[in-house]
Amino acid sequence: MANTKETSQIPSRAINSGGGGGVCMMSNTWRDEQHPSFINFISTFLTANVFRLNFVPIAPDFIFNCGGSSVAFIFVTSLDPTCISQIFGRVQKLKLQFANLYVVITLPTKEKNDLFVRSYFKFGMELGKPTFVLVKDLEMGFEKMVKIAHSRGVCKREDATAKLKAERKQTVQAVNVFQRVVTCIPGIDSHDANALNQAIGSIEAIAKASKEQILENTDLSADKAEVVSRFFRDPKFYLSPKIN
């Protein structure tokens, strides 16, 4: 199919927010079945949106790797009534192999759309497993694929960032709790608490540490090491700690 449309782009702000595009792997078999002008459109569109194109022997028609997310696509460029069984059989097979699978189908006419609807129910497709993306033309279909892959990559990056922020917050909270507990020991300040944390470890480890271990591994004075060692063993200390 000759390409008569200008190459469009995902907004640059969206691409830049994720730090770039990704990799698009195209099936050799699928490529060989398409008109060269459409392959040229795909190559140009991917380059414009910072994706690298590789031709490889893969089971789906496309696999996109973007932002740590991998998305597979079946791209049906012509819904041939004589190949319906083969198409839906392939969908059933690949959905078991790929967690993130989309099926893009071009339906330029009402007749093609009606054929798809009948076939969808005939072959017992389950809604959303996988997701079918219905488009009017080839270019629109490929643009949809790139946007889906890009969106999933952005979501994964944002999820990873959110998890990292949560972990950092938990670490800060844990350090604060540690400091509050250890500085309850008479004569022990924040500097001493940090030294004990770095050299000895957890509160449980400090409770088991001897005076000699504390002196050997920290810059605490002998008197402070004695206090820390006795605090967790002598009721006179741990029943009446200092409150900051």
Short mmCIF file of N, CA and C in Angstrom, two decimals, residues 76-179:
data_model
loop_
_atom_site.label_atom_id
_atom_site.label_comp_id
_atom_site.label_asym_id
_atom_site.label_seq_id
_atom_site.Cartn_x
_atom_site.Cartn_y
_atom_site.Cartn_z
N VAL A 76 -2.37 -7.57 11.80
CA VAL A 76 -3.11 -8.14 10.67
C VAL A 76 -3.44 -6.99 9.71
N THR A 77 -2.74 -6.94 8.59
CA THR A 77 -2.91 -5.82 7.67
C THR A 77 -4.08 -6.03 6.70
N SER A 78 -4.54 -7.27 6.60
CA SER A 78 -5.69 -7.56 5.73
C SER A 78 -6.44 -8.76 6.30
N LEU A 79 -7.69 -8.56 6.66
CA LEU A 79 -8.50 -9.62 7.25
C LEU A 79 -9.11 -10.47 6.13
N ASP A 80 -8.39 -11.50 5.75
CA ASP A 80 -8.81 -12.37 4.66
C ASP A 80 -9.74 -13.46 5.20
N PRO A 81 -10.97 -13.57 4.68
CA PRO A 81 -11.91 -14.57 5.18
C PRO A 81 -11.36 -16.01 5.12
N THR A 82 -10.47 -16.27 4.17
CA THR A 82 -9.92 -17.63 4.04
C THR A 82 -8.85 -17.93 5.08
N CYS A 83 -8.41 -16.89 5.81
CA CYS A 83 -7.33 -17.07 6.80
C CYS A 83 -7.80 -16.81 8.23
N ILE A 84 -9.11 -16.64 8.42
CA ILE A 84 -9.64 -16.29 9.74
C ILE A 84 -9.22 -17.30 10.80
N SER A 85 -9.41 -18.58 10.50
CA SER A 85 -9.07 -19.63 11.46
C SER A 85 -7.60 -19.59 11.84
N GLN A 86 -6.75 -19.37 10.86
CA GLN A 86 -5.31 -19.30 11.10
C GLN A 86 -4.95 -18.09 11.97
N ILE A 87 -5.59 -16.95 11.70
CA ILE A 87 -5.31 -15.73 12.45
C ILE A 87 -5.67 -15.90 13.93
N PHE A 88 -6.89 -16.37 14.20
CA PHE A 88 -7.32 -16.49 15.59
C PHE A 88 -6.63 -17.65 16.31
N GLY A 89 -6.24 -18.68 15.56
CA GLY A 89 -5.46 -19.75 16.16
C GLY A 89 -4.10 -19.25 16.61
N ARG A 90 -3.52 -18.38 15.81
CA ARG A 90 -2.22 -17.78 16.17
C ARG A 90 -2.36 -16.88 17.39
N VAL A 91 -3.45 -16.13 17.45
CA VAL A 91 -3.70 -15.28 18.62
C VAL A 91 -3.78 -16.13 19.89
N GLN A 92 -4.53 -17.23 19.83
CA GLN A 92 -4.68 -18.11 20.99
C GLN A 92 -3.33 -18.66 21.43
N LYS A 93 -2.50 -18.99 20.49
CA LYS A 93 -1.19 -19.57 20.80
C LYS A 93 -0.25 -18.54 21.43
N LEU A 94 -0.17 -17.35 20.82
CA LEU A 94 0.80 -16.35 21.28
C LEU A 94 0.39 -15.69 22.59
N LYS A 95 -0.91 -15.64 22.89
CA LYS A 95 -1.30 -15.03 24.14
C LYS A 95 -0.85 -15.85 25.34
N LEU A 96 -0.54 -17.12 25.11
CA LEU A 96 -0.01 -17.98 26.17
C LEU A 96 1.49 -17.78 26.35
N GLN A 97 2.14 -17.22 25.33
CA GLN A 97 3.59 -17.05 25.36
C GLN A 97 4.03 -15.65 25.77
N PHE A 98 3.15 -14.65 25.58
CA PHE A 98 3.53 -13.27 25.84
C PHE A 98 2.52 -12.62 26.79
N ALA A 99 3.02 -12.14 27.91
CA ALA A 99 2.14 -11.51 28.90
C ALA A 99 1.51 -10.23 28.37
N ASN A 100 2.29 -9.47 27.59
CA ASN A 100 1.80 -8.21 27.03
C ASN A 100 1.66 -8.37 25.52
N LEU A 101 0.48 -8.82 25.10
CA LEU A 101 0.22 -9.04 23.67
C LEU A 101 -0.97 -8.21 23.21
N TYR A 102 -0.79 -7.53 22.07
CA TYR A 102 -1.87 -6.77 21.44
C TYR A 102 -2.04 -7.27 20.01
N VAL A 103 -3.29 -7.22 19.54
CA VAL A 103 -3.58 -7.62 18.17
C VAL A 103 -4.15 -6.41 17.43
N VAL A 104 -3.41 -5.92 16.45
CA VAL A 104 -3.83 -4.76 15.66
C VAL A 104 -4.38 -5.27 14.33
N ILE A 105 -5.61 -4.85 14.01
CA ILE A 105 -6.25 -5.31 12.77
C ILE A 105 -6.79 -4.11 12.00
N THR A 106 -6.47 -4.04 10.71
CA THR A 106 -7.00 -2.97 9.87
C THR A 106 -8.36 -3.41 9.31
N LEU A 107 -9.37 -2.55 9.53
CA LEU A 107 -10.73 -2.83 9.08
C LEU A 107 -11.24 -1.60 8.33
N PRO A 108 -10.88 -1.46 7.07
CA PRO A 108 -11.22 -0.25 6.33
C PRO A 108 -12.69 -0.16 5.92
N THR A 109 -13.43 -1.27 5.94
CA THR A 109 -14.83 -1.25 5.48
C THR A 109 -15.74 -1.87 6.53
N LYS A 110 -17.04 -1.61 6.38
CA LYS A 110 -18.04 -2.18 7.28
C LYS A 110 -18.06 -3.70 7.14
N GLU A 111 -17.87 -4.19 5.93
CA GLU A 111 -17.88 -5.63 5.71
C GLU A 111 -16.75 -6.31 6.48
N LYS A 112 -15.57 -5.70 6.48
CA LYS A 112 -14.43 -6.25 7.21
C LYS A 112 -14.69 -6.20 8.72
N ASN A 113 -15.31 -5.12 9.15
CA ASN A 113 -15.63 -4.99 10.57
C ASN A 113 -16.63 -6.05 11.01
N ASP A 114 -17.65 -6.27 10.20
CA ASP A 114 -18.65 -7.30 10.52
C ASP A 114 -18.01 -8.69 10.56
N LEU A 115 -17.10 -8.94 9.63
CA LEU A 115 -16.39 -10.22 9.59
C LEU A 115 -15.59 -10.42 10.88
N PHE A 116 -14.94 -9.37 11.32
CA PHE A 116 -14.15 -9.47 12.55
C PHE A 116 -15.05 -9.77 13.75
N VAL A 117 -16.16 -9.04 13.86
CA VAL A 117 -17.06 -9.23 15.00
C VAL A 117 -17.59 -10.67 15.06
N ARG A 118 -18.00 -11.19 13.93
CA ARG A 118 -18.49 -12.58 13.88
C ARG A 118 -17.40 -13.57 14.28
N SER A 119 -16.21 -13.32 13.78
CA SER A 119 -15.10 -14.23 14.04
C SER A 119 -14.65 -14.16 15.50
N TYR A 120 -14.70 -12.97 16.06
CA TYR A 120 -14.27 -12.77 17.46
C TYR A 120 -15.08 -13.66 18.39
N PHE A 121 -16.38 -13.68 18.19
CA PHE A 121 -17.23 -14.50 19.06
C PHE A 121 -17.21 -15.98 18.64
N LYS A 122 -17.06 -16.22 17.37
CA LYS A 122 -17.01 -17.61 16.89
C LYS A 122 -15.84 -18.36 17.50
N PHE A 123 -14.69 -17.69 17.61
CA PHE A 123 -13.49 -18.35 18.12
C PHE A 123 -13.30 -18.16 19.63
N GLY A 124 -14.34 -17.68 20.29
CA GLY A 124 -14.36 -17.64 21.75
C GLY A 124 -13.31 -16.74 22.38
N MET A 125 -13.08 -15.57 21.80
CA MET A 125 -12.12 -14.63 22.38
C MET A 125 -12.65 -14.08 23.69
N GLU A 126 -11.75 -13.90 24.64
CA GLU A 126 -12.12 -13.32 25.95
C GLU A 126 -11.74 -11.85 25.95
N LEU A 127 -12.67 -11.01 26.35
CA LEU A 127 -12.46 -9.56 26.30
C LEU A 127 -11.18 -9.15 27.03
N GLY A 128 -10.30 -8.47 26.31
CA GLY A 128 -9.07 -7.98 26.91
C GLY A 128 -7.96 -9.00 27.02
N LYS A 129 -8.18 -10.22 26.53
CA LYS A 129 -7.17 -11.28 26.66
C LYS A 129 -6.99 -12.00 25.32
N PRO A 130 -6.23 -11.44 24.41
CA PRO A 130 -5.51 -10.16 24.48
C PRO A 130 -6.38 -8.99 24.04
N THR A 131 -5.81 -7.80 24.07
CA THR A 131 -6.51 -6.60 23.60
C THR A 131 -6.40 -6.49 22.09
N PHE A 132 -7.55 -6.28 21.44
CA PHE A 132 -7.58 -6.05 20.00
C PHE A 132 -7.67 -4.54 19.74
N VAL A 133 -6.86 -4.06 18.82
CA VAL A 133 -6.87 -2.65 18.43
C VAL A 133 -7.31 -2.57 16.98
N LEU A 134 -8.47 -1.98 16.75
CA LEU A 134 -9.06 -1.94 15.40
C LEU A 134 -8.83 -0.56 14.78
N VAL A 135 -8.27 -0.55 13.56
CA VAL A 135 -7.92 0.71 12.92
C VAL A 135 -8.42 0.72 11.47
N LYS A 136 -8.42 1.92 10.90
CA LYS A 136 -8.92 2.09 9.54
C LYS A 136 -7.86 1.82 8.47
N ASP A 137 -6.59 2.11 8.78
CA ASP A 137 -5.55 1.93 7.76
C ASP A 137 -4.25 1.48 8.40
N LEU A 138 -3.29 1.13 7.56
CA LEU A 138 -2.02 0.57 8.02
C LEU A 138 -1.21 1.55 8.85
N GLU A 139 -1.11 2.79 8.37
CA GLU A 139 -0.31 3.78 9.08
C GLU A 139 -0.85 4.03 10.48
N MET A 140 -2.16 4.16 10.57
CA MET A 140 -2.78 4.36 11.87
C MET A 140 -2.49 3.18 12.80
N GLY A 141 -2.53 1.98 12.24
CA GLY A 141 -2.26 0.79 13.03
C GLY A 141 -0.87 0.79 13.62
N PHE A 142 0.12 1.15 12.80
CA PHE A 142 1.48 1.14 13.32
C PHE A 142 1.70 2.26 14.33
N GLU A 143 1.12 3.42 14.07
CA GLU A 143 1.24 4.52 15.02
C GLU A 143 0.65 4.12 16.38
N LYS A 144 -0.46 3.42 16.37
CA LYS A 144 -1.07 2.94 17.61
C LYS A 144 -0.11 2.01 18.35
N MET A 145 0.55 1.14 17.62
CA MET A 145 1.48 0.20 18.23
C MET A 145 2.60 0.93 18.95
N VAL A 146 3.19 1.91 18.29
CA VAL A 146 4.30 2.66 18.89
C VAL A 146 3.83 3.40 20.15
N LYS A 147 2.64 4.00 20.07
CA LYS A 147 2.13 4.73 21.23
C LYS A 147 1.83 3.80 22.40
N ILE A 148 1.31 2.61 22.12
CA ILE A 148 1.05 1.64 23.19
C ILE A 148 2.37 1.22 23.85
N ALA A 149 3.37 0.89 23.02
CA ALA A 149 4.67 0.46 23.55
C ALA A 149 5.30 1.57 24.37
N HIS A 150 5.24 2.80 23.84
CA HIS A 150 5.81 3.95 24.55
C HIS A 150 5.12 4.18 25.88
N SER A 151 3.78 4.12 25.87
CA SER A 151 3.01 4.36 27.10
C SER A 151 3.32 3.32 28.17
N ARG A 152 3.43 2.07 27.77
CA ARG A 152 3.75 1.02 28.73
C ARG A 152 5.15 1.21 29.30
N GLY A 153 6.08 1.67 28.45
CA GLY A 153 7.43 1.93 28.94
C GLY A 153 7.47 3.06 29.95
N VAL A 154 6.71 4.14 29.67
CA VAL A 154 6.65 5.27 30.60
C VAL A 154 6.05 4.83 31.93
N CYS A 155 4.97 4.05 31.85
CA CYS A 155 4.32 3.57 33.08
C CYS A 155 5.26 2.73 33.92
N LYS A 156 6.04 1.88 33.26
CA LYS A 156 6.97 1.04 34.01
C LYS A 156 8.06 1.87 34.66
N ARG A 157 8.57 2.86 33.95
CA ARG A 157 9.60 3.73 34.53
C ARG A 157 9.05 4.49 35.72
N GLU A 158 7.82 5.02 35.58
CA GLU A 158 7.21 5.77 36.69
C GLU A 158 6.97 4.86 37.88
N ASP A 159 6.57 3.62 37.62
CA ASP A 159 6.36 2.66 38.70
C ASP A 159 7.67 2.36 39.42
N ALA A 160 8.74 2.20 38.64
CA ALA A 160 10.05 1.93 39.25
C ALA A 160 10.52 3.12 40.08
N THR A 161 10.26 4.34 39.56
CA THR A 161 10.65 5.54 40.30
C THR A 161 9.87 5.65 41.60
N ALA A 162 8.57 5.35 41.54
CA ALA A 162 7.74 5.42 42.74
C ALA A 162 8.21 4.41 43.79
N LYS A 163 8.59 3.21 43.35
CA LYS A 163 9.08 2.20 44.28
C LYS A 163 10.39 2.64 44.92
N LEU A 164 11.26 3.25 44.11
CA LEU A 164 12.54 3.73 44.64
C LEU A 164 12.34 4.82 45.68
N LYS A 165 11.40 5.74 45.40
CA LYS A 165 11.10 6.80 46.36
C LYS A 165 10.55 6.22 47.65
N ALA A 166 9.69 5.20 47.53
CA ALA A 166 9.11 4.56 48.72
C ALA A 166 10.19 3.87 49.55
N GLU A 167 11.13 3.21 48.85
CA GLU A 167 12.23 2.53 49.55
C GLU A 167 13.11 3.54 50.27
N ARG A 168 13.37 4.67 49.60
CA ARG A 168 14.19 5.71 50.24
C ARG A 168 13.49 6.28 51.47
N LYS A 169 12.18 6.46 51.35
CA LYS A 169 11.41 6.98 52.48
C LYS A 169 11.45 6.01 53.65
N GLN A 170 11.31 4.72 53.36
CA GLN A 170 11.37 3.71 54.42
C GLN A 170 12.74 3.68 55.08
N THR A 171 13.80 3.87 54.25
CA THR A 171 15.16 3.88 54.81
C THR A 171 15.34 5.06 55.76
N VAL A 172 14.87 6.23 55.33
CA VAL A 172 14.98 7.42 56.19
C VAL A 172 14.21 7.22 57.49
N GLN A 173 13.00 6.66 57.39
CA GLN A 173 12.20 6.41 58.58
C GLN A 173 12.89 5.42 59.51
N ALA A 174 13.51 4.39 58.93
CA ALA A 174 14.21 3.39 59.75
C ALA A 174 15.39 4.01 60.47
N VAL A 175 16.13 4.90 59.77
CA VAL A 175 17.27 5.57 60.40
C VAL A 175 16.79 6.47 61.53
N ASN A 176 15.68 7.17 61.30
CA ASN A 176 15.14 8.04 62.35
C ASN A 176 14.73 7.26 63.59
N VAL A 177 14.06 6.13 63.36
CA VAL A 177 13.65 5.28 64.49
C VAL A 177 14.88 4.76 65.23
N PHE A 178 15.90 4.32 64.48
CA PHE A 178 17.13 3.81 65.08
C PHE A 178 17.76 4.88 65.97
N GLN A 179 17.85 6.10 65.42
CA GLN A 179 18.48 7.18 66.19
C GLN A 179 17.70 7.51 67.45
#
